[in-house]
Coordinates of C-alpha atoms and ligand atoms in Angstrom, one line a residue:
Chain A
X104 CA -113.1 97.8 -191.6
X105 CA -112.7 101.5 -191.9
X106 CA -109.4 102.6 -190.4
X107 CA -108.0 106.0 -189.4
X108 CA -105.0 107.3 -191.1
X109 CA -102.2 109.3 -189.5
X110 CA -99.4 110.9 -191.4
X111 CA -96.5 112.6 -189.7
X112 CA -93.7 114.8 -191.1
X113 CA -93.9 113.1 -194.5
X114 CA -91.1 114.0 -196.9
X115 CA -90.6 112.9 -200.5
X116 CA -87.8 114.0 -202.7
X117 CA -87.6 113.0 -206.4
X118 CA -84.0 112.5 -207.7
X119 CA -83.8 112.9 -211.5
X120 CA -80.7 112.6 -213.6
X121 CA -79.3 115.9 -214.7
X122 CA -81.4 118.1 -212.5
X123 CA -81.7 119.3 -209.0
X124 CA -83.5 117.0 -206.6
X125 CA -87.1 118.0 -206.3
X126 CA -88.6 118.1 -202.9
X127 CA -92.3 117.5 -203.4
X128 CA -93.6 116.9 -199.8
X129 CA -91.9 118.3 -196.7
X130 CA -93.2 118.0 -193.2
X131 CA -96.6 117.0 -194.3
X132 CA -99.1 116.1 -191.5
X133 CA -102.5 114.6 -192.0
X134 CA -105.1 113.0 -189.7
X135 CA -108.0 111.2 -191.2
X136 CA -110.5 109.8 -188.7
X137 CA -112.1 106.4 -189.4
X138 CA -115.2 106.8 -191.5
X139 CA -114.5 110.3 -192.6
X140 CA -114.1 111.9 -196.0
X141 CA -111.2 114.2 -196.2
X142 CA -110.8 116.3 -199.4
X143 CA -107.4 117.5 -200.4
X144 CA -107.1 120.4 -202.7
X145 CA -103.9 121.9 -204.3
X146 CA -102.7 123.3 -207.5
X147 CA -101.4 121.3 -210.4
X148 CA -98.0 119.8 -209.5
X149 CA -98.4 120.5 -205.8
X150 CA -97.8 116.9 -204.9
X151 CA -101.3 115.5 -204.4
X152 CA -100.7 112.4 -206.5
X153 CA -97.3 111.9 -204.8
X154 CA -99.0 112.0 -201.4
X155 CA -101.5 109.3 -202.4
X156 CA -98.7 107.2 -203.9
X157 CA -96.8 107.4 -200.6
X158 CA -99.9 106.3 -198.7
X159 CA -100.5 103.5 -201.1
X160 CA -97.0 102.2 -200.8
X161 CA -96.2 102.9 -204.4
X162 CA -93.5 105.4 -203.4
X163 CA -91.1 105.1 -200.5
X164 CA -91.1 108.3 -198.5
X165 CA -87.7 109.9 -197.6
X166 CA -88.8 110.6 -194.1
X167 CA -91.9 110.6 -191.8
X168 CA -94.5 108.0 -191.2
X169 CA -97.8 106.8 -192.6
X170 CA -99.8 104.8 -190.1
X171 CA -103.2 103.1 -190.2
X172 CA -105.1 101.9 -187.2
X173 CA -105.9 98.2 -187.2
X174 CA -103.2 95.7 -188.1
X175 CA -102.7 94.6 -191.7
X176 CA -105.0 97.3 -192.9
X177 CA -105.1 97.6 -196.6
X178 CA -105.5 100.7 -198.8
X179 CA -107.5 100.9 -202.0
X180 CA -106.8 103.4 -204.7
X181 CA -108.9 104.8 -207.5
X182 CA -106.3 106.0 -210.0
X183 CA -106.7 109.2 -212.0
X184 CA -106.4 107.1 -215.1
X185 CA -108.6 104.4 -213.5
X186 CA -106.4 101.5 -214.6
X187 CA -109.3 99.1 -215.4
X188 CA -107.9 96.0 -217.0
X189 CA -109.2 96.1 -220.6
X190 CA -109.1 92.3 -221.0
X191 CA -111.3 91.7 -218.0
X192 CA -115.1 92.2 -218.1
X193 CA -116.8 94.5 -215.6
X194 CA -117.5 91.5 -213.3
X195 CA -113.9 90.3 -213.5
X196 CA -112.5 93.8 -212.9
X197 CA -114.6 94.2 -209.8
X198 CA -113.6 90.7 -208.5
X199 CA -109.9 91.4 -209.0
X200 CA -109.1 92.5 -205.5
X201 CA -111.0 89.7 -204.0
X202 CA -109.2 87.2 -206.2
X203 CA -105.9 88.5 -204.8
X204 CA -106.9 88.4 -201.2
X205 CA -108.2 84.9 -201.5
X206 CA -111.9 85.5 -201.0
X207 CA -113.8 82.2 -201.8
X208 CA -115.4 82.1 -205.2
X209 CA -119.0 82.0 -204.0
X210 CA -118.5 85.0 -201.8
X211 CA -116.8 86.8 -204.6
X212 CA -119.6 86.3 -206.9
X213 CA -122.1 87.5 -204.3
X214 CA -120.2 90.7 -203.6
X215 CA -119.8 91.4 -207.3
X216 CA -123.5 91.0 -207.9
X217 CA -124.3 93.4 -205.0
X218 CA -122.0 96.0 -206.5
X219 CA -123.4 95.6 -210.0
X220 CA -126.9 96.1 -208.6
X221 CA -126.0 99.0 -206.4
X222 CA -124.0 100.8 -209.2
X223 CA -126.7 100.3 -211.8
X224 CA -124.3 98.2 -213.9
X225 CA -126.3 94.9 -213.9
X226 CA -126.8 95.0 -217.6
X227 CA -123.1 95.5 -218.3
X228 CA -121.6 92.8 -216.1
X229 CA -120.1 90.9 -219.0
X230 CA -119.1 94.0 -221.0
X231 CA -115.5 95.0 -221.5
X232 CA -114.3 98.4 -220.4
X233 CA -114.1 99.7 -224.0
X234 CA -117.8 99.2 -224.2
X235 CA -118.6 101.5 -221.3
X236 CA -119.1 105.3 -221.0
X237 CA -116.7 107.4 -219.0
X238 CA -119.1 107.5 -216.0
X239 CA -119.7 103.8 -216.0
X240 CA -115.9 103.1 -216.1
X241 CA -115.6 105.4 -213.1
X242 CA -118.1 103.4 -211.3
X243 CA -116.4 100.1 -212.1
X244 CA -113.1 101.6 -210.8
X245 CA -114.8 102.6 -207.6
X246 CA -116.5 99.3 -207.2
X247 CA -113.2 97.5 -207.8
X248 CA -111.5 99.5 -205.1
X249 CA -114.4 99.2 -202.6
X250 CA -115.1 95.5 -203.1
X251 CA -112.2 94.1 -201.0
X252 CA -113.2 96.5 -198.2
X253 CA -109.9 98.4 -197.8
X254 CA -109.3 100.2 -194.5
X255 CA -108.6 103.5 -196.3
X256 CA -109.8 104.5 -199.8
X257 CA -107.7 106.9 -201.8
X258 CA -109.2 108.7 -204.8
X259 CA -107.1 110.8 -207.2
X260 CA -109.2 113.3 -209.0
X261 CA -111.6 110.5 -210.0
X262 CA -114.2 112.8 -211.6
X263 CA -111.9 115.2 -213.3
X264 CA -112.7 114.0 -216.8
X265 CA -116.5 113.9 -216.4
X266 CA -119.0 116.5 -217.6
X267 CA -120.8 118.4 -214.9
X268 CA -124.0 116.4 -215.0
X269 CA -122.2 113.0 -214.8
X270 CA -120.0 114.4 -212.1
X271 CA -123.0 115.5 -210.0
X272 CA -124.6 112.1 -210.3
X273 CA -121.3 110.5 -209.3
X274 CA -121.1 112.8 -206.3
X275 CA -124.5 111.8 -205.0
X276 CA -123.7 108.2 -205.9
X277 CA -120.4 108.2 -204.0
X278 CA -122.1 109.7 -200.9
X279 CA -124.9 107.2 -201.1
X280 CA -122.4 104.3 -201.1
X281 CA -120.4 106.0 -198.4
X282 CA -123.4 106.6 -196.1
X283 CA -124.0 102.8 -196.2
X284 CA -120.5 101.7 -195.7
X285 CA -118.7 104.5 -193.9
X286 CA -115.4 104.1 -195.7
X287 CA -112.5 106.3 -194.8
X288 CA -111.9 108.3 -197.9
X289 CA -109.0 110.6 -198.9
X290 CA -110.4 112.5 -201.9
X291 CA -107.9 114.5 -204.0
X292 CA -109.2 117.1 -206.3
X293 CA -108.5 120.6 -207.6
X294 CA -112.1 121.4 -207.8
X295 CA -112.9 123.4 -204.7
X296 CA -116.7 123.1 -205.0
X297 CA -116.3 119.3 -205.1
X298 CA -114.0 119.3 -202.1
X299 CA -116.4 121.3 -200.0
X300 CA -119.4 119.3 -201.1
X301 CA -117.9 115.9 -200.4
X302 CA -115.5 116.4 -197.5
X303 CA -115.9 116.4 -193.7
X304 CA -112.7 118.3 -193.8
X305 CA -110.9 120.1 -196.6
X306 CA -107.1 120.2 -196.5
X307 CA -105.4 122.9 -198.6
X308 CA -101.9 122.1 -199.7
X309 CA -99.2 124.6 -200.3
X310 CA -97.1 124.8 -203.4
X311 CA -94.0 122.6 -203.6
X312 CA -92.6 121.5 -201.2
X313 CA -96.1 120.8 -200.0
X314 CA -97.3 121.0 -196.5
X315 CA -100.7 121.7 -195.1
X316 CA -101.7 125.3 -195.6
X317 CA -105.0 125.0 -193.8
X318 CA -107.5 122.5 -192.6
X319 CA -111.2 123.4 -192.7
X320 CA -113.9 121.5 -191.0
X321 CA -117.1 121.3 -193.1
X322 CA -119.7 120.8 -190.4
X323 CA -122.7 120.8 -192.7
X324 CA -125.4 118.1 -192.8
X325 CA -125.7 116.1 -196.0
X326 CA -127.2 116.4 -198.6
X327 CA -125.5 119.8 -198.9
X328 CA -126.6 122.7 -201.0
X329 CA -123.7 123.2 -203.4
X330 CA -124.4 126.8 -204.0
X331 CA -125.9 127.6 -200.6
X332 CA -124.4 130.4 -198.5
X333 CA -122.4 128.1 -196.2
X334 CA -120.8 126.2 -199.0
X335 CA -120.1 129.5 -200.8
X336 CA -118.5 131.0 -197.8
X337 CA -116.2 128.0 -197.4
X338 CA -115.3 128.1 -201.1
X339 CA -114.5 131.8 -200.9
X340 CA -112.3 131.2 -197.8
X341 CA -110.3 128.4 -199.6
X342 CA -109.9 130.5 -202.7
X343 CA -108.5 133.4 -200.6
X344 CA -106.1 131.0 -199.0
X345 CA -104.9 129.8 -202.3
X346 CA -104.7 133.3 -203.7
X347 CA -102.6 134.4 -200.8
X348 CA -100.4 131.3 -201.3
X349 CA -99.8 132.2 -205.0
X350 CA -99.0 135.8 -204.1
X351 CA -96.6 134.6 -201.5
X352 CA -94.6 132.5 -203.9
X353 CA -94.2 135.3 -206.4
Chain C
X639 CA -113.8 86.7 -247.9
X640 CA -116.1 86.9 -250.9
X641 CA -114.5 90.2 -252.0
X642 CA -111.0 88.6 -251.7
X643 CA -112.1 85.7 -254.0
X644 CA -113.4 88.3 -256.5
X645 CA -110.1 90.1 -256.5
X646 CA -108.3 86.8 -257.2
X647 CA -110.7 86.0 -260.0
X648 CA -110.1 89.4 -261.7
X649 CA -106.3 89.0 -261.3
X650 CA -106.4 85.6 -262.9
X651 CA -108.5 87.0 -265.8
X652 CA -105.9 89.7 -266.4
X653 CA -103.1 87.2 -266.3
X654 CA -104.8 84.9 -268.7
X655 CA -105.6 87.8 -271.0
X656 CA -101.9 88.9 -271.1
X657 CA -100.8 85.3 -271.9
X658 CA -103.4 84.9 -274.6
X659 CA -102.4 88.3 -276.1
X660 CA -98.8 87.1 -276.1
X661 CA -97.6 90.0 -274.0
X662 CA -95.9 87.4 -271.8
X663 CA -94.2 84.6 -273.7
X664 CA -95.3 81.2 -272.6
X665 CA -91.8 80.0 -271.8
X666 CA -91.4 82.7 -269.2
X667 CA -94.7 82.4 -267.4
X668 CA -97.4 79.8 -267.8
X669 CA -101.0 81.0 -268.1
X670 CA -103.5 80.4 -265.2
X671 CA -105.1 77.6 -267.2
X672 CA -101.8 75.9 -267.7
X673 CA -101.0 76.4 -264.0
X674 CA -104.3 74.9 -263.1
X675 CA -103.6 71.9 -265.3
X676 CA -100.2 71.5 -263.7
X677 CA -101.8 71.7 -260.2
X678 CA -104.1 68.9 -261.2
X679 CA -101.2 66.8 -262.4
X680 CA -99.3 67.5 -259.2
X681 CA -102.3 66.4 -257.2
X682 CA -103.0 63.2 -259.0
X683 CA -99.8 62.1 -260.8
X684 CA -97.2 63.8 -258.5
X685 CA -93.8 65.2 -259.0
X686 CA -91.6 63.2 -259.0
X687 CA -94.2 60.8 -260.3
X688 CA -96.0 59.1 -257.4
X689 CA -95.2 61.8 -254.9
X690 CA -98.5 63.5 -254.7
X691 CA -99.1 67.2 -253.8
X692 CA -100.9 66.7 -250.6
X693 CA -98.1 64.5 -249.2
X694 CA -95.6 67.2 -250.1
X695 CA -97.8 69.8 -248.4
X696 CA -98.2 67.7 -245.2
X697 CA -94.5 67.2 -244.9
X698 CA -93.9 70.9 -245.4
X699 CA -96.6 71.8 -242.8
X700 CA -95.0 69.4 -240.4
X701 CA -91.6 71.1 -240.7
X702 CA -93.1 74.6 -240.4
X703 CA -95.2 73.5 -237.4
X704 CA -92.1 72.1 -235.7
X705 CA -89.9 75.1 -236.5
X706 CA -92.5 77.7 -235.6
X707 CA -93.5 75.7 -232.5
X708 CA -89.9 75.7 -231.3
X709 CA -89.7 79.4 -232.1
X710 CA -92.8 80.1 -230.0
X711 CA -91.7 77.9 -227.2
X712 CA -88.3 79.5 -226.9
X713 CA -89.1 83.0 -228.2
X714 CA -92.0 83.9 -225.9
X715 CA -90.0 83.2 -222.6
X716 CA -87.0 85.1 -224.0
X717 CA -89.2 88.0 -225.1
X718 CA -90.9 88.1 -221.7
X719 CA -87.6 88.3 -219.9
X720 CA -86.3 91.0 -222.3
X721 CA -89.5 93.0 -221.8
X722 CA -89.5 92.7 -218.0
X723 CA -85.8 93.4 -217.3
X724 CA -84.1 96.5 -218.6
X725 CA -80.7 95.1 -217.5
X726 CA -81.2 91.9 -219.4
X727 CA -82.4 93.9 -222.4
X728 CA -79.2 96.0 -222.4
X729 CA -77.1 92.8 -222.4
X730 CA -79.0 90.7 -224.9
X731 CA -80.3 93.3 -227.3
X732 CA -77.0 93.9 -229.2
X733 CA -76.6 90.2 -229.7
X734 CA -80.1 89.8 -231.0
X735 CA -79.8 92.8 -233.3
X736 CA -76.6 91.3 -234.7
X737 CA -78.1 87.8 -235.3
X738 CA -81.5 89.0 -236.6
X739 CA -80.4 90.5 -240.0
X740 CA -78.5 87.3 -241.0
X741 CA -80.9 85.6 -243.5
X742 CA -81.8 81.9 -242.8
X743 CA -80.4 81.1 -246.2
X744 CA -76.9 82.1 -245.0
X745 CA -77.2 79.5 -242.3
X746 CA -77.7 76.6 -244.7
X747 CA -74.1 75.4 -244.7
X748 CA -73.8 75.5 -240.9
X749 CA -77.2 73.9 -240.5
X750 CA -76.2 71.0 -242.7
X751 CA -72.9 70.7 -240.9
X752 CA -74.6 70.7 -237.5
X753 CA -77.7 68.7 -238.1
X754 CA -77.0 66.9 -241.4
X755 CA -79.2 66.8 -244.4
X756 CA -82.9 66.4 -243.5
X757 CA -85.6 67.2 -241.0
X758 CA -83.6 68.8 -238.3
X759 CA -81.7 71.3 -240.4
X760 CA -85.0 72.3 -242.2
X761 CA -86.7 72.8 -238.9
X762 CA -83.7 74.8 -237.7
X763 CA -83.9 77.2 -240.6
X764 CA -87.6 77.7 -240.2
X765 CA -87.0 78.3 -236.5
X766 CA -84.5 81.0 -237.3
X767 CA -87.0 82.7 -239.6
X768 CA -89.8 82.6 -237.0
X769 CA -87.8 83.2 -233.8
X770 CA -86.9 86.8 -234.0
X771 CA -90.4 88.2 -234.8
X772 CA -91.8 86.3 -231.8
X773 CA -89.1 87.5 -229.5
X774 CA -89.3 91.1 -230.5
X775 CA -93.1 91.4 -230.4
X776 CA -93.3 89.6 -227.1
X777 CA -90.7 92.0 -225.7
X778 CA -92.4 95.1 -226.9
X779 CA -95.8 93.7 -225.7
X780 CA -94.5 93.4 -222.1
X781 CA -92.8 96.7 -222.3
X782 CA -96.0 98.4 -223.5
X783 CA -98.2 97.3 -220.6
X784 CA -99.3 100.4 -218.9
X785 CA -97.7 101.3 -215.6
X786 CA -101.1 102.0 -213.9
X787 CA -102.3 98.5 -214.6
X788 CA -99.3 97.1 -212.8
X789 CA -99.7 99.6 -209.9
X790 CA -103.4 98.8 -209.6
X791 CA -102.4 95.2 -208.9
X792 CA -99.7 96.2 -206.5
X793 CA -102.1 98.4 -204.5
X794 CA -104.5 95.5 -204.4
X795 CA -101.8 93.4 -202.8
X796 CA -100.6 91.3 -205.7
X797 CA -97.2 89.6 -205.6
X798 CA -94.8 89.2 -208.5
X799 CA -96.4 86.0 -209.9
X800 CA -99.9 87.5 -209.7
X801 CA -98.8 90.6 -211.6
X802 CA -97.3 88.3 -214.3
X803 CA -100.4 86.2 -214.6
X804 CA -103.0 88.9 -214.4
X805 CA -101.4 91.9 -216.0
X806 CA -98.2 91.3 -217.9
X807 CA -99.2 88.2 -219.8
X808 CA -102.7 89.3 -220.9
X809 CA -101.4 92.8 -221.6
X810 CA -98.7 91.4 -223.8
X811 CA -101.0 89.0 -225.6
X812 CA -102.0 91.1 -228.6
X813 CA -98.4 91.8 -229.4
X814 CA -97.4 88.1 -228.8
X815 CA -100.1 86.9 -231.2
X816 CA -99.0 89.3 -233.9
X817 CA -95.5 88.0 -233.4
X818 CA -96.6 84.4 -233.8
X819 CA -98.5 85.4 -237.0
X820 CA -95.5 87.2 -238.5
X821 CA -93.2 84.4 -237.4
X822 CA -95.3 81.7 -238.9
X823 CA -95.5 83.6 -242.1
X824 CA -91.7 84.1 -242.3
X825 CA -91.2 80.4 -241.3
X826 CA -93.4 79.4 -244.2
X827 CA -91.4 81.7 -246.5
X828 CA -88.2 80.1 -245.4
X829 CA -89.7 76.7 -246.4
X830 CA -88.2 76.3 -249.9
X831 CA -84.8 77.3 -248.7
X832 CA -85.1 74.9 -245.8
X833 CA -86.0 72.1 -248.0
X834 CA -82.9 72.7 -250.1
X835 CA -81.1 71.0 -247.2
X836 CA -82.6 67.8 -248.3
X837 CA -85.8 66.0 -247.3
X838 CA -86.5 62.6 -246.0
X839 CA -88.4 60.3 -248.3
X840 CA -88.5 63.0 -251.1
X841 CA -91.5 65.0 -249.8
X842 CA -91.9 68.8 -249.3
X843 CA -93.3 71.6 -251.4
X844 CA -89.9 73.2 -251.8
X845 CA -88.4 69.9 -252.8
X846 CA -91.2 69.4 -255.3
X847 CA -90.6 72.8 -256.9
X848 CA -86.8 72.2 -257.2
X849 CA -87.6 68.8 -258.9
X850 CA -90.0 70.5 -261.4
X851 CA -87.3 73.0 -262.1
X852 CA -84.7 70.3 -262.8
X853 CA -87.2 68.8 -265.3
X854 CA -87.9 72.3 -266.8
X855 CA -91.6 72.0 -265.9
X856 CA -92.1 75.7 -265.3
X857 CA -95.9 75.2 -265.1
X858 CA -95.4 72.9 -262.2
X859 CA -93.0 75.3 -260.5
X860 CA -95.6 78.0 -260.7
X861 CA -98.3 75.6 -259.6
X862 CA -96.1 74.8 -256.6
X863 CA -95.8 78.5 -255.8
X864 CA -99.5 78.8 -256.0
X865 CA -100.0 75.9 -253.6
X866 CA -97.5 77.5 -251.1
X867 CA -99.4 80.8 -251.4
X868 CA -102.8 79.2 -250.8
X869 CA -101.7 77.3 -247.8
X870 CA -100.0 80.4 -246.4
X871 CA -103.2 82.4 -246.9
X872 CA -105.2 79.8 -245.2
X873 CA -102.9 79.7 -242.2
X874 CA -102.9 83.5 -241.9
X875 CA -106.7 83.4 -242.1
X876 CA -107.0 80.8 -239.4
X877 CA -104.6 82.6 -237.0
X878 CA -106.4 85.9 -237.6
X879 CA -109.6 84.2 -236.5
X880 CA -108.1 82.7 -233.5
X881 CA -106.5 86.0 -232.4
X882 CA -109.8 87.9 -233.0
X883 CA -111.5 85.5 -230.6
X884 CA -108.8 85.7 -228.0
X885 CA -108.6 89.5 -228.2
X886 CA -112.3 90.3 -228.1
X887 CA -111.5 93.0 -225.5
X888 CA -109.4 95.2 -227.8
Ligands
LIG954 N1 -91.7 109.9 -210.8 C1 -91.3 111.2 -210.7 N2 -90.1 111.6 -210.9 C2 -89.7 112.8 -210.8 N3 -90.6 113.9 -210.5 C3 -91.8 113.6 -210.3 C4 -92.3 112.2 -210.4 N4 -93.6 112.2 -210.1 C5 -94.0 113.5 -209.9 N5 -92.9 114.3 -210.0 C6 -92.9 115.7 -209.8 O1 -93.5 116.0 -208.5 C7 -94.3 117.1 -208.5 C8 -95.7 116.8 -208.0 O2 -96.3 115.9 -208.8 P1 -97.7 115.3 -208.5 O3 -98.1 114.4 -209.6 O4 -97.7 114.7 -207.1 O5 -98.7 116.6 -208.5 P2 -100.3 116.7 -208.4 O6 -100.6 117.6 -207.3 O7 -100.9 115.4 -208.4 O8 -100.6 117.4 -209.8 P3 -101.9 117.3 -210.7 O9 -102.9 118.2 -210.1 O10 -101.4 117.9 -212.0 O11 -102.3 115.9 -210.8 C9 -94.4 117.6 -210.0 O12 -93.6 118.7 -210.1 C10 -93.8 116.5 -210.8 O13 -93.0 116.9 -211.8
LIG955 MG1 -102.2 114.3 -209.8

């Protein structure tokens, strides 16, 4: 079941030997309604990955709270590096989450086949990750995350490494899957065009220590026109915000 | 495979040519033809007489299997523990690095004192040769598992045991198999030395070679070396095949 996500006053400090403690997030608030896509944009090193890692429970925040509606709600994460297990076939990779949560075998197989069909991977079910193209690997990583039906899906620059054609097809593909399932998605990127195209909202992060600089509501029907005037206006607005931010830190 | 045989054929021809030309005096090195004849004699008459080559080989293989098996049985768990825990590593590594450079040969007096002349001390020496490569490659195999693979499992809700079973063990597998291959090779190399410590019933390739030496049968010494080389080659070839099968994903 898709859950909503509420983050309040999140603070994360990294302590490293021999250097000053580094405050990456400070007083970060975020609301993600159930079934919405929220894009998060920020410059390199602004703390986007750190934010997702805090939500996923891979880092312990120093203060603040991360709450999800629904009890025992799980998160799923598509890592920037994907993290497909190279010794597992595509089928076995997609089934991984369901193996861990104890889904019965028959059901598991059924879900895996559904994903293979929907993702156009039917011919590659028994291939190993090394035999796939970058775009296909991306799909497998997304399928692996979606298969156990997590309450919140976190995506960390999932399409950063793809060429623009593959990226565009991944965009429409992701939206197609989302339109059917209505997952709650937190989508991190530093590509403003992508953020506006995908998100119901776009959250702009400040430089370290990161908080929310601005939240924009993208109230445009899908499919959107990436280079249409509305999208362009939003992009210009976000760019201005970021430019002002950079000028401010100097 | 075929190319390998051709290389051997060419090398043998060169060797024979050198012997025929008198470059190498016959009392220092027998020619391939003489070595072949000696092998034939070892196989059908035996050295000492009645102790046939294949029985020597079987006894030696038994010792190497026991020694290497023991090294694998103890070395893999130790290597896993070393790879998984930095604290344990910092305690145990100095000890291992101290013991590792001591050649198995140097252990012979102690081995005889502890285990007496015979099977147990031979196995102990072979074990010493095979143990450290297994430990070290297992350790580096675990340590080389990518963090994102472990974290992917954590986000999917995996516990410690599941992380071991689904990520650390398969991820360390290539390295472990290399360690077993190297260990077995070194174990086999230690054989002659190990059989110095005496053999039960007068069987063992090393024992056979020492016997031939005592009788000044240099042709049979070389024939024994050839036999050891051939068996080592076959073992390596078999293990390489097995690991290629197991590591189809790499
Ligand atoms: N484990 C860590 N220990 C210490 N500092 C860290 C650690 N992880 C991240 N940082 C620091 O925290 C800051 C934010 O890093 P983070 O990876 O969250 O940025 P990001 O917004 O994801 O950047 P990018 O767009 O390059 O992926 C960086 O300055 C980084 O050096
Ligand atoms: Mg990042």
